[in-house]
PDB file of C-alpha atoms and ligand atoms in Angstrom:
ATOM      1  CA  MET A 122     -12.105   9.532   2.809  1.00 48.00           C
ATOM      2  CA  THR A 123     -15.060   9.480   5.158  1.00 53.00           C
ATOM      3  CA  GLU A 124     -14.424   7.281   8.172  1.00 58.00           C
ATOM      4  CA  THR A 125     -17.122   5.117   9.737  1.00 66.00           C
ATOM      5  CA  ALA A 126     -17.805   3.304  12.981  1.00 73.00           C
ATOM      6  CA  GLU A 127     -17.824   0.083  10.964  1.00 89.00           C
ATOM      7  CA  PRO A 128     -14.495  -1.743  10.925  1.00 94.00           C
ATOM      8  CA  THR A 129     -12.835  -1.717   7.515  1.00 96.00           C
ATOM      9  CA  VAL A 130     -10.591  -4.675   8.293  1.00 98.00           C
ATOM     10  CA  ARG A 131     -11.469  -8.196   9.476  1.00 98.00           C
ATOM     11  CA  TYR A 132      -9.103 -10.405  11.478  1.00 98.00           C
ATOM     12  CA  GLU A 133      -9.394 -14.158  10.960  1.00 98.00           C
ATOM     13  CA  MET A 134      -7.532 -17.259  12.129  1.00 98.00           C
ATOM     14  CA  PRO A 135      -8.094 -19.845   9.372  1.00 98.00           C
ATOM     15  CA  THR A 136      -5.842 -22.209  11.340  1.00 98.00           C
ATOM     16  CA  ASP A 137      -4.425 -21.921  14.838  1.00 96.00           C
ATOM     17  CA  ASN A 138      -1.060 -20.598  13.602  1.00 98.00           C
ATOM     18  CA  ILE A 139      -2.032 -18.395  10.643  1.00 98.00           C
ATOM     19  CA  ALA A 140      -3.653 -14.960  10.782  1.00 98.00           C
ATOM     20  CA  ARG A 141      -5.573 -13.546   7.853  1.00 98.00           C
ATOM     21  CA  ILE A 142      -6.121  -9.782   7.683  1.00 99.00           C
ATOM     22  CA  VAL A 143      -8.904  -8.958   5.236  1.00 98.00           C
ATOM     23  CA  LEU A 144      -9.687  -5.549   3.739  1.00 98.00           C
ATOM     24  CA  ALA A 145     -13.450  -5.454   4.259  1.00 98.00           C
ATOM     25  CA  ARG A 146     -14.655  -2.377   2.435  1.00 97.00           C
ATOM     26  CA  ALA A 147     -15.761  -4.125  -0.734  1.00 97.00           C
ATOM     27  CA  ASP A 148     -18.639  -1.693  -1.375  1.00 96.00           C
ATOM     28  CA  LYS A 149     -15.948   0.975  -1.936  1.00 95.00           C
ATOM     29  CA  HIS A 150     -13.559  -1.430  -3.680  1.00 97.00           C
ATOM     30  CA  ASN A 151     -11.471  -1.387  -0.509  1.00 97.00           C
ATOM     31  CA  ALA A 152     -10.388   2.203  -1.087  1.00 96.00           C
ATOM     32  CA  ILE A 153      -7.848   3.189   1.545  1.00 95.00           C
ATOM     33  CA  HIS A 154      -8.529   5.956   4.075  1.00 94.00           C
ATOM     34  CA  PRO A 155      -6.817   6.693   7.405  1.00 94.00           C
ATOM     35  CA  GLN A 156      -9.204   4.472   9.377  1.00 94.00           C
ATOM     36  CA  MET A 157      -8.275   1.505   7.190  1.00 96.00           C
ATOM     37  CA  LEU A 158      -4.543   2.254   7.444  1.00 96.00           C
ATOM     38  CA  PHE A 159      -4.652   2.272  11.225  1.00 96.00           C
ATOM     39  CA  GLU A 160      -6.923  -0.786  11.371  1.00 97.00           C
ATOM     40  CA  VAL A 161      -4.533  -2.692   9.113  1.00 98.00           C
ATOM     41  CA  ASN A 162      -1.687  -1.618  11.389  1.00 98.00           C
ATOM     42  CA  ASP A 163      -3.621  -2.733  14.484  1.00 97.00           C
ATOM     43  CA  ALA A 164      -4.323  -6.094  12.830  1.00 98.00           C
ATOM     44  CA  PHE A 165      -0.665  -6.548  11.892  1.00 98.00           C
ATOM     45  CA  ASN A 166       0.273  -5.744  15.504  1.00 98.00           C
ATOM     46  CA  ARG A 167      -2.217  -8.308  16.805  1.00 98.00           C
ATOM     47  CA  ALA A 168      -0.730 -10.977  14.549  1.00 98.00           C
ATOM     48  CA  LEU A 169       2.854  -9.911  15.267  1.00 98.00           C
ATOM     49  CA  TYR A 170       2.548 -10.028  19.044  1.00 98.00           C
ATOM     50  CA  ASP A 171       0.556 -13.296  19.124  1.00 98.00           C
ATOM     51  CA  ASP A 172       3.324 -15.887  19.350  1.00 97.00           C
ATOM     52  CA  ALA A 173       0.941 -18.579  18.141  1.00 98.00           C
ATOM     53  CA  VAL A 174       0.781 -16.845  14.742  1.00 98.00           C
ATOM     54  CA  LYS A 175       3.565 -18.019  12.427  1.00 98.00           C
ATOM     55  CA  VAL A 176       2.455 -16.527   9.088  1.00 98.00           C
ATOM     56  CA  ILE A 177       0.265 -13.533   8.224  1.00 99.00           C
ATOM     57  CA  ILE A 178      -1.945 -13.380   5.127  1.00 99.00           C
ATOM     58  CA  LEU A 179      -3.209 -10.041   3.805  1.00 99.00           C
ATOM     59  CA  ALA A 180      -6.283 -10.417   1.595  1.00 99.00           C
ATOM     60  CA  ALA A 181      -9.336  -8.461   0.480  1.00 98.00           C
ATOM     61  CA  ASP A 182     -13.067  -8.977   0.146  1.00 98.00           C
ATOM     62  CA  GLY A 183     -14.915  -8.455  -3.106  1.00 98.00           C
ATOM     63  CA  ARG A 184     -14.176  -8.302  -6.795  1.00 98.00           C
ATOM     64  CA  ASN A 185     -11.199  -5.950  -6.479  1.00 98.00           C
ATOM     65  CA  PHE A 186      -8.283  -6.022  -4.066  1.00 98.00           C
ATOM     66  CA  SER A 187      -8.221  -2.227  -3.720  1.00 98.00           C
ATOM     67  CA  ALA A 188      -8.863   0.877  -5.801  1.00 96.00           C
ATOM     68  CA  GLY A 189      -6.046   2.749  -4.014  1.00 94.00           C
ATOM     69  CA  HIS A 190      -6.306   5.825  -1.887  1.00 91.00           C
ATOM     70  CA  ASP A 191      -9.804   7.089  -1.201  1.00 89.00           C
ATOM     71  CA  ILE A 192      -9.746  10.573  -2.692  1.00 81.00           C
ATOM     72  CA  ALA A 193     -13.415  11.323  -2.018  1.00 78.00           C
ATOM     73  CA  GLY A 194     -12.529  13.420   1.014  1.00 77.00           C
ATOM     74  CA  THR A 195     -10.445  16.534   1.212  1.00 80.00           C
ATOM     75  CA  VAL A 196      -6.757  16.842   1.952  1.00 83.00           C
ATOM     76  CA  GLU A 197      -7.719  18.618   5.172  1.00 87.00           C
ATOM     77  CA  GLU A 198      -9.882  15.675   6.297  1.00 88.00           C
ATOM     78  CA  TYR A 199      -6.981  13.311   5.733  1.00 90.00           C
ATOM     79  CA  MET A 200      -4.581  15.556   7.661  1.00 92.00           C
ATOM     80  CA  GLU A 201      -7.027  15.939  10.549  1.00 93.00           C
ATOM     81  CA  ALA A 202      -7.570  12.168  10.699  1.00 92.00           C
ATOM     82  CA  MET A 203      -3.827  11.666  10.999  1.00 93.00           C
ATOM     83  CA  GLN A 204      -3.626  14.311  13.731  1.00 94.00           C
ATOM     84  CA  ALA A 205      -6.526  12.793  15.682  1.00 94.00           C
ATOM     85  CA  HIS A 206      -5.510   9.150  15.618  1.00 92.00           C
ATOM     86  CA  PRO A 207      -4.169   7.995  19.000  1.00 91.00           C
ATOM     87  CA  ARG A 208      -2.021   5.105  17.738  1.00 89.00           C
ATOM     88  CA  LYS A 209       0.458   6.637  15.313  1.00 90.00           C
ATOM     89  CA  VAL A 210       3.146   4.550  13.640  1.00 94.00           C
ATOM     90  CA  GLY A 211       5.962   6.899  12.668  1.00 94.00           C
ATOM     91  CA  HIS A 212       8.053   9.551  14.367  1.00 94.00           C
ATOM     92  CA  TRP A 213       6.735  12.728  12.723  1.00 95.00           C
ATOM     93  CA  SER A 214       4.252  15.368  13.837  1.00 95.00           C
ATOM     94  CA  GLY A 215       2.579  18.494  12.554  1.00 95.00           C
ATOM     95  CA  PHE A 216      -0.070  16.744  10.469  1.00 95.00           C
ATOM     96  CA  THR A 217      -2.303  19.827  10.252  1.00 95.00           C
ATOM     97  CA  GLU A 218       0.439  22.405   9.683  1.00 95.00           C
ATOM     98  CA  GLU A 219      -0.007  24.674   6.671  1.00 92.00           C
ATOM     99  CA  ALA A 220       1.040  23.933   3.097  1.00 89.00           C
ATOM    100  CA  THR A 221       3.708  21.314   2.436  1.00 92.00           C
ATOM    101  CA  HIS A 222       4.579  20.870   6.133  1.00 95.00           C
ATOM    102  CA  GLY A 223       1.331  19.192   7.168  1.00 95.00           C
ATOM    103  CA  TRP A 224       0.673  17.255   3.969  1.00 93.00           C
ATOM    104  CA  TYR A 225       4.211  15.874   3.959  1.00 96.00           C
ATOM    105  CA  ALA A 226       3.875  14.798   7.599  1.00 96.00           C
ATOM    106  CA  ALA A 227       0.447  13.233   7.050  1.00 96.00           C
ATOM    107  CA  GLU A 228       1.510  11.232   3.979  1.00 96.00           C
ATOM    108  CA  LYS A 229       4.750  10.225   5.681  1.00 97.00           C
ATOM    109  CA  GLU A 230       2.738   8.791   8.561  1.00 96.00           C
ATOM    110  CA  GLY A 231       0.010   7.180   6.463  1.00 96.00           C
ATOM    111  CA  TYR A 232       1.873   5.858   3.467  1.00 97.00           C
ATOM    112  CA  LEU A 233       5.604   5.691   4.239  1.00 97.00           C
ATOM    113  CA  GLU A 234       6.106   4.870   7.916  1.00 97.00           C
ATOM    114  CA  THR A 235       3.218   2.380   7.928  1.00 97.00           C
ATOM    115  CA  ALA A 236       4.538   0.668   4.799  1.00 98.00           C
ATOM    116  CA  ARG A 237       8.045   0.449   6.224  1.00 98.00           C
ATOM    117  CA  ARG A 238       6.777  -1.011   9.473  1.00 98.00           C
ATOM    118  CA  TRP A 239       4.695  -3.673   7.696  1.00 98.00           C
ATOM    119  CA  ARG A 240       7.598  -4.523   5.384  1.00 98.00           C
ATOM    120  CA  ASN A 241       9.811  -5.120   8.415  1.00 98.00           C
ATOM    121  CA  LEU A 242       7.381  -7.173  10.562  1.00 98.00           C
ATOM    122  CA  ALA A 243       9.288 -10.121  11.982  1.00 98.00           C
ATOM    123  CA  LYS A 244       6.993 -12.787  10.540  1.00 98.00           C
ATOM    124  CA  PRO A 245       6.433 -14.015   6.972  1.00 98.00           C
ATOM    125  CA  THR A 246       3.614 -12.180   5.195  1.00 99.00           C
ATOM    126  CA  ILE A 247       1.743 -13.257   2.065  1.00 99.00           C
ATOM    127  CA  CYS A 248      -0.567 -11.000   0.070  1.00 99.00           C
ATOM    128  CA  ALA A 249      -3.429 -12.529  -1.932  1.00 99.00           C
ATOM    129  CA  VAL A 250      -4.554 -10.228  -4.742  1.00 99.00           C
ATOM    130  CA  GLN A 251      -7.619 -10.422  -6.980  1.00 98.00           C
ATOM    131  CA  GLY A 252      -9.113  -7.919  -9.414  1.00 98.00           C
ATOM    132  CA  LYS A 253      -7.781  -4.383  -9.508  1.00 98.00           C
ATOM    133  CA  CYS A 254      -4.830  -3.247  -7.420  1.00 98.00           C
ATOM    134  CA  ILE A 255      -4.288   0.419  -8.212  1.00 97.00           C
ATOM    135  CA  ALA A 256      -1.656   2.980  -7.152  1.00 97.00           C
ATOM    136  CA  GLY A 257      -1.744   3.327  -3.334  1.00 97.00           C
ATOM    137  CA  ALA A 258      -3.046  -0.242  -3.137  1.00 98.00           C
ATOM    138  CA  LEU A 259       0.272  -1.512  -4.529  1.00 98.00           C
ATOM    139  CA  ILE A 260       1.800  -0.720  -1.153  1.00 98.00           C
ATOM    140  CA  PHE A 261      -0.076  -3.655   0.419  1.00 98.00           C
ATOM    141  CA  PRO A 262       1.311  -6.474  -1.748  1.00 98.00           C
ATOM    142  CA  TRP A 263       4.693  -4.802  -2.123  1.00 98.00           C
ATOM    143  CA  VAL A 264       5.363  -4.670   1.623  1.00 98.00           C
ATOM    144  CA  CYS A 265       4.515  -8.360   1.948  1.00 98.00           C
ATOM    145  CA  ASP A 266       7.162 -11.037   1.525  1.00 99.00           C
ATOM    146  CA  LEU A 267       5.249 -13.104  -1.020  1.00 99.00           C
ATOM    147  CA  ILE A 268       2.453 -12.298  -3.462  1.00 99.00           C
ATOM    148  CA  VAL A 269      -0.126 -14.708  -4.854  1.00 99.00           C
ATOM    149  CA  ALA A 270      -2.371 -13.271  -7.557  1.00 99.00           C
ATOM    150  CA  SER A 271      -5.479 -14.661  -9.186  1.00 98.00           C
ATOM    151  CA  LYS A 272      -5.600 -14.719 -12.989  1.00 98.00           C
ATOM    152  CA  ASP A 273      -7.972 -11.745 -13.010  1.00 98.00           C
ATOM    153  CA  ALA A 274      -5.609  -9.534 -10.972  1.00 98.00           C
ATOM    154  CA  VAL A 275      -4.318  -6.373 -12.661  1.00 98.00           C
ATOM    155  CA  PHE A 276      -1.838  -3.810 -11.408  1.00 98.00           C
ATOM    156  CA  SER A 277      -1.361  -0.137 -12.255  1.00 98.00           C
ATOM    157  CA  ASP A 278       0.135   3.053 -10.897  1.00 98.00           C
ATOM    158  CA  PRO A 279      -1.419   5.790 -13.064  1.00 96.00           C
ATOM    159  CA  VAL A 280      -0.425   8.748 -10.898  1.00 96.00           C
ATOM    160  CA  VAL A 281       2.013  10.248 -13.429  1.00 97.00           C
ATOM    161  CA  THR A 282      -1.139  11.001 -15.449  1.00 96.00           C
ATOM    162  CA  PHE A 283      -2.220  13.109 -12.461  1.00 94.00           C
ATOM    163  CA  GLY A 284       1.077  14.981 -12.208  1.00 96.00           C
ATOM    164  CA  VAL A 285       2.766  12.888  -9.520  1.00 97.00           C
ATOM    165  CA  SER A 286       5.976  10.892  -9.904  1.00 97.00           C
ATOM    166  CA  GLY A 287       4.609   7.603  -8.531  1.00 97.00           C
ATOM    167  CA  VAL A 288       2.784   6.335  -5.497  1.00 97.00           C
ATOM    168  CA  GLU A 289       4.322   7.275  -2.130  1.00 97.00           C
ATOM    169  CA  TRP A 290       6.097   3.922  -1.537  1.00 98.00           C
ATOM    170  CA  LEU A 291       8.219   3.932  -4.688  1.00 98.00           C
ATOM    171  CA  ALA A 292       9.289   0.298  -4.751  1.00 98.00           C
ATOM    172  CA  HIS A 293       8.713   0.045  -8.505  1.00 98.00           C
ATOM    173  CA  PRO A 294      12.347  -0.495  -9.608  1.00 98.00           C
ATOM    174  CA  TRP A 295      12.784  -3.163  -6.942  1.00 98.00           C
ATOM    175  CA  GLU A 296       9.562  -4.924  -7.869  1.00 98.00           C
ATOM    176  CA  LEU A 297       9.677  -4.619 -11.675  1.00 98.00           C
ATOM    177  CA  GLY A 298      13.268  -3.832 -12.600  1.00 98.00           C
ATOM    178  CA  ALA A 299      14.317  -0.283 -13.469  1.00 98.00           C
ATOM    179  CA  ARG A 300      13.436  -0.273 -17.178  1.00 98.00           C
ATOM    180  CA  LYS A 301       9.997  -1.843 -16.816  1.00 98.00           C
ATOM    181  CA  ALA A 302       9.351   0.365 -13.771  1.00 98.00           C
ATOM    182  CA  LYS A 303       9.866   3.416 -15.988  1.00 98.00           C
ATOM    183  CA  GLU A 304       7.446   2.027 -18.583  1.00 98.00           C
ATOM    184  CA  PHE A 305       4.907   1.238 -15.837  1.00 98.00           C
ATOM    185  CA  LEU A 306       5.080   4.840 -14.580  1.00 98.00           C
ATOM    186  CA  PHE A 307       5.492   6.684 -17.903  1.00 98.00           C
ATOM    187  CA  THR A 308       2.539   4.945 -19.614  1.00 98.00           C
ATOM    188  CA  SER A 309       0.129   4.444 -16.653  1.00 97.00           C
ATOM    189  CA  ASP A 310      -0.630   1.088 -18.317  1.00 98.00           C
ATOM    190  CA  THR A 311      -2.406  -1.702 -16.454  1.00 98.00           C
ATOM    191  CA  TRP A 312      -0.470  -4.953 -16.294  1.00 98.00           C
ATOM    192  CA  SER A 313      -1.857  -8.444 -15.864  1.00 98.00           C
ATOM    193  CA  ALA A 314      -1.027 -10.908 -13.128  1.00 98.00           C
ATOM    194  CA  GLU A 315       0.796 -12.977 -15.747  1.00 98.00           C
ATOM    195  CA  GLU A 316       3.015 -10.019 -16.682  1.00 98.00           C
ATOM    196  CA  ALA A 317       3.647  -9.242 -13.013  1.00 98.00           C
ATOM    197  CA  TRP A 318       4.637 -12.893 -12.521  1.00 98.00           C
ATOM    198  CA  ARG A 319       6.937 -12.783 -15.586  1.00 98.00           C
ATOM    199  CA  LEU A 320       8.702  -9.741 -14.120  1.00 98.00           C
ATOM    200  CA  GLY A 321       9.197 -11.460 -10.771  1.00 98.00           C
ATOM    201  CA  MET A 322       6.808  -9.233  -8.855  1.00 98.00           C
ATOM    202  CA  VAL A 323       4.317 -12.039  -8.180  1.00 98.00           C
ATOM    203  CA  ASN A 324       5.258 -15.488  -6.838  1.00 98.00           C
ATOM    204  CA  HIS A 325       2.295 -17.460  -8.216  1.00 98.00           C
ATOM    205  CA  VAL A 326      -0.760 -16.894 -10.398  1.00 99.00           C
ATOM    206  CA  VAL A 327      -3.768 -19.116  -9.683  1.00 98.00           C
ATOM    207  CA  GLU A 328      -7.418 -19.396 -10.647  1.00 98.00           C
ATOM    208  CA  ARG A 329      -9.669 -16.918  -8.847  1.00 98.00           C
ATOM    209  CA  ASP A 330     -11.544 -19.616  -6.949  1.00 98.00           C
ATOM    210  CA  ALA A 331      -8.248 -21.197  -5.833  1.00 98.00           C
ATOM    211  CA  LEU A 332      -6.723 -17.996  -4.433  1.00 98.00           C
ATOM    212  CA  ASP A 333      -7.678 -18.479  -0.794  1.00 98.00           C
ATOM    213  CA  ASP A 334      -6.852 -22.193  -0.631  1.00 98.00           C
ATOM    214  CA  PHE A 335      -3.543 -21.839  -2.491  1.00 99.00           C
ATOM    215  CA  THR A 336      -2.444 -18.948  -0.261  1.00 99.00           C
ATOM    216  CA  LEU A 337      -3.453 -20.785   2.896  1.00 98.00           C
ATOM    217  CA  ALA A 338      -1.609 -23.943   1.804  1.00 98.00           C
ATOM    218  CA  MET A 339       1.503 -21.880   1.137  1.00 98.00           C
ATOM    219  CA  ALA A 340       1.160 -20.247   4.554  1.00 98.00           C
ATOM    220  CA  GLN A 341       0.811 -23.669   6.193  1.00 98.00           C
ATOM    221  CA  LYS A 342       3.933 -24.964   4.468  1.00 98.00           C
ATOM    222  CA  ILE A 343       5.873 -21.953   5.776  1.00 98.00           C
ATOM    223  CA  ALA A 344       4.292 -22.136   9.232  1.00 98.00           C
ATOM    224  CA  ALA A 345       5.752 -25.635   9.686  1.00 98.00           C
ATOM    225  CA  LYS A 346       9.294 -24.166   9.707  1.00 98.00           C
ATOM    226  CA  PRO A 347      11.056 -22.892  12.849  1.00 98.00           C
ATOM    227  CA  ALA A 348       9.832 -19.393  13.694  1.00 97.00           C
ATOM    228  CA  PHE A 349      13.249 -17.940  14.511  1.00 98.00           C
ATOM    229  CA  ALA A 350      14.792 -19.180  11.262  1.00 98.00           C
ATOM    230  CA  LEU A 351      11.878 -17.693   9.314  1.00 98.00           C
ATOM    231  CA  LYS A 352      12.367 -14.345  11.053  1.00 98.00           C
ATOM    232  CA  LEU A 353      16.089 -14.328  10.343  1.00 98.00           C
ATOM    233  CA  ALA A 354      15.662 -15.443   6.725  1.00 98.00           C
ATOM    234  CA  LYS A 355      13.304 -12.516   6.209  1.00 98.00           C
ATOM    235  CA  GLU A 356      15.676 -10.164   8.031  1.00 98.00           C
ATOM    236  CA  ALA A 357      18.635 -11.365   5.952  1.00 98.00           C
ATOM    237  CA  ILE A 358      16.919 -10.672   2.640  1.00 98.00           C
ATOM    238  CA  ASN A 359      15.420  -7.363   3.757  1.00 98.00           C
ATOM    239  CA  LYS A 360      18.827  -6.279   5.047  1.00 98.00           C
ATOM    240  CA  THR A 361      20.339  -7.185   1.678  1.00 98.00           C
ATOM    241  CA  LEU A 362      17.861  -4.861  -0.018  1.00 98.00           C
ATOM    242  CA  ASP A 363      18.617  -2.187   2.594  1.00 98.00           C
ATOM    243  CA  ILE A 364      22.354  -2.511   1.989  1.00 98.00           C
ATOM    244  CA  GLN A 365      21.648  -2.152  -1.724  1.00 98.00           C
ATOM    245  CA  GLY A 366      19.992   1.145  -0.859  1.00 98.00           C
ATOM    246  CA  GLN A 367      16.290   0.309  -1.049  1.00 98.00           C
ATOM    247  CA  ALA A 368      15.268   2.195   2.099  1.00 98.00           C
ATOM    248  CA  ASN A 369      17.172   5.340   1.171  1.00 98.00           C
ATOM    249  CA  ALA A 370      15.935   5.176  -2.432  1.00 98.00           C
ATOM    250  CA  ILE A 371      12.319   4.972  -1.248  1.00 98.00           C
ATOM    251  CA  ASP A 372      12.894   7.921   1.116  1.00 98.00           C
ATOM    252  CA  ALA A 373      14.423   9.971  -1.705  1.00 98.00           C
ATOM    253  CA  ALA A 374      11.540   9.107  -4.029  1.00 98.00           C
ATOM    254  CA  PHE A 375       9.041  10.129  -1.343  1.00 98.00           C
ATOM    255  CA  SER A 376      10.608  13.595  -1.277  1.00 98.00           C
ATOM    256  CA  LEU A 377      10.276  13.836  -5.070  1.00 98.00           C
ATOM    257  CA  HIS A 378       6.664  12.664  -4.791  1.00 98.00           C
ATOM    258  CA  HIS A 379       6.086  15.651  -2.511  1.00 97.00           C
ATOM    259  CA  LEU A 380       7.832  18.019  -4.862  1.00 97.00           C
ATOM    260  CA  CYS A 381       5.114  17.013  -7.361  1.00 97.00           C
ATOM    261  CA  HIS A 382       2.355  17.577  -4.792  1.00 94.00           C
ATOM    262  CA  THR A 383       3.778  21.019  -3.998  1.00 95.00           C
ATOM    263  CA  GLN A 384       3.961  21.932  -7.688  1.00 95.00           C
ATOM    264  CA  ASN A 385       0.339  20.843  -8.174  1.00 93.00           C
ATOM    265  CA  PHE A 386      -0.850  22.693  -5.087  1.00 90.00           C
ATOM    266  CA  ARG A 387       0.790  25.869  -6.417  1.00 93.00           C
ATOM    267  CA  VAL A 388      -0.672  25.532  -9.909  1.00 92.00           C
ATOM    268  CA  TYR A 389      -4.034  23.825  -9.332  1.00 89.00           C
ATOM    269  CA  GLY A 390      -4.762  24.422  -5.653  1.00 85.00           C
ATOM    270  CA  TRP A 391      -4.542  20.764  -4.650  1.00 83.00           C
ATOM    271  CA  GLY A 392      -2.134  17.860  -4.870  1.00 89.00           C
ATOM    272  CA  MET A 393      -2.835  16.464  -8.329  1.00 90.00           C
ATOM    273  CA  ASP A 394      -2.991  17.823 -11.864  1.00 91.00           C
ATOM    274  CA  PRO A 395      -6.540  17.382 -13.231  1.00 89.00           C
ATOM    275  CA  THR A 396      -5.594  18.312 -16.831  1.00 90.00           C
ATOM    276  CA  ASN A 397      -5.711  14.711 -18.072  1.00 88.00           C
ATOM    277  CA  ALA A 398      -8.363  13.584 -15.598  1.00 79.00           C
ATOM    278  CA  PRO A 399     -11.115  16.237 -15.576  1.00 71.00           C
ATOM    279  CA  GLY A 400     -13.207  14.100 -13.208  1.00 69.00           C
ATOM    280  CA  LEU A 401     -10.698  14.738 -10.450  1.00 71.00           C
ATOM    281  CA  ALA A 402     -11.527  18.453 -10.474  1.00 64.00           C
ATOM    282  CA  THR A 403     -15.207  17.756  -9.852  1.00 62.00           C
ATOM    283  CA  ILE A 404     -14.653  15.960  -6.546  1.00 60.00           C
ATOM    284  CA  PRO A 405     -16.312  17.998  -3.763  1.00 55.00           C
ATOM    285  CA  GLY A 406     -13.860  20.239  -2.023  1.00 56.00           C
ATOM    286  CA  ARG A 407     -11.457  20.254  -4.957  1.00 61.00           C
ATOM    287  CA  PRO A 408     -11.023  23.553  -6.750  1.00 56.00           C
ATOM    288  CA  PRO A 409     -11.202  23.500 -10.546  1.00 53.00           C
ATOM    289  CA  LYS A 410      -8.140  23.971 -12.726  1.00 49.00           C
ATOM    290  CA  ALA A 411      -6.488  27.336 -12.174  1.00 48.00           C
ATOM    291  CA  ASP A 412      -7.123  28.489 -15.747  1.00 50.00           C
ATOM    292  CA  SER A 413     -10.741  27.349 -16.057  1.00 43.00           C
TER     293      SER A 413
HETATM  294 ZN1   ZN B1331       0.907  11.670  -2.109  1.00 92.02          ZN
END
């Protein structure tokens, strides 16, 4: 979770009306830490408030889209980073409070309020995914309006294996359908781009070397439409999901996610259960299993 002076996100304008936000931490498989979350948010803001930008692409450098949350640091480091950051997104506070209070606030800021804001941005967004997209990384494509995946893309949310009910933004039933969402969570299996496309989660699957060009061409086709109509088409469909209960369901699931964290903190001394993943207990700053 160590933050650096180096930017973790790159902002590009491949054409004069399309912004491309690129996760640029390929040496760490674009693992997500607070610095990256806030830099992604800053980049989305830049694209949102630039009226010349009609469509926003979210992409990633390297072999893998993202390995998910960077768990190399401690919970305390994450909470302190949330407390220290001057440009917060949500409406909560108390990120360094003790026990559940602070951890809940910090994850709400970093993983729930950010995701909701990006999902509701008033411009079309397209996520281009290659390689692995694991757990917390699913939030990036899922908050975008469209997803293009390369043939080598794979998706997984293995956190049930670690004693948690699912990643913080629990959009699984909306993205996969309820029955397949349960299988995805219960088994921790990794699913291919083709399977994600079959389930309706992904719009198109393309060759790896065609990912950038295909996504840009799609963005250009959309960018040719009237901006206000695009905004309202997005709003209409997002509102439909909201009326169906998506926002409340995700909020409820976030609370259950934290019930799991609290259980694990009480039993193991930190937020995940290392029983089925002994490597997790060896991360610096993590205590070993309670009974070992
Ligand atoms: Zn969590």
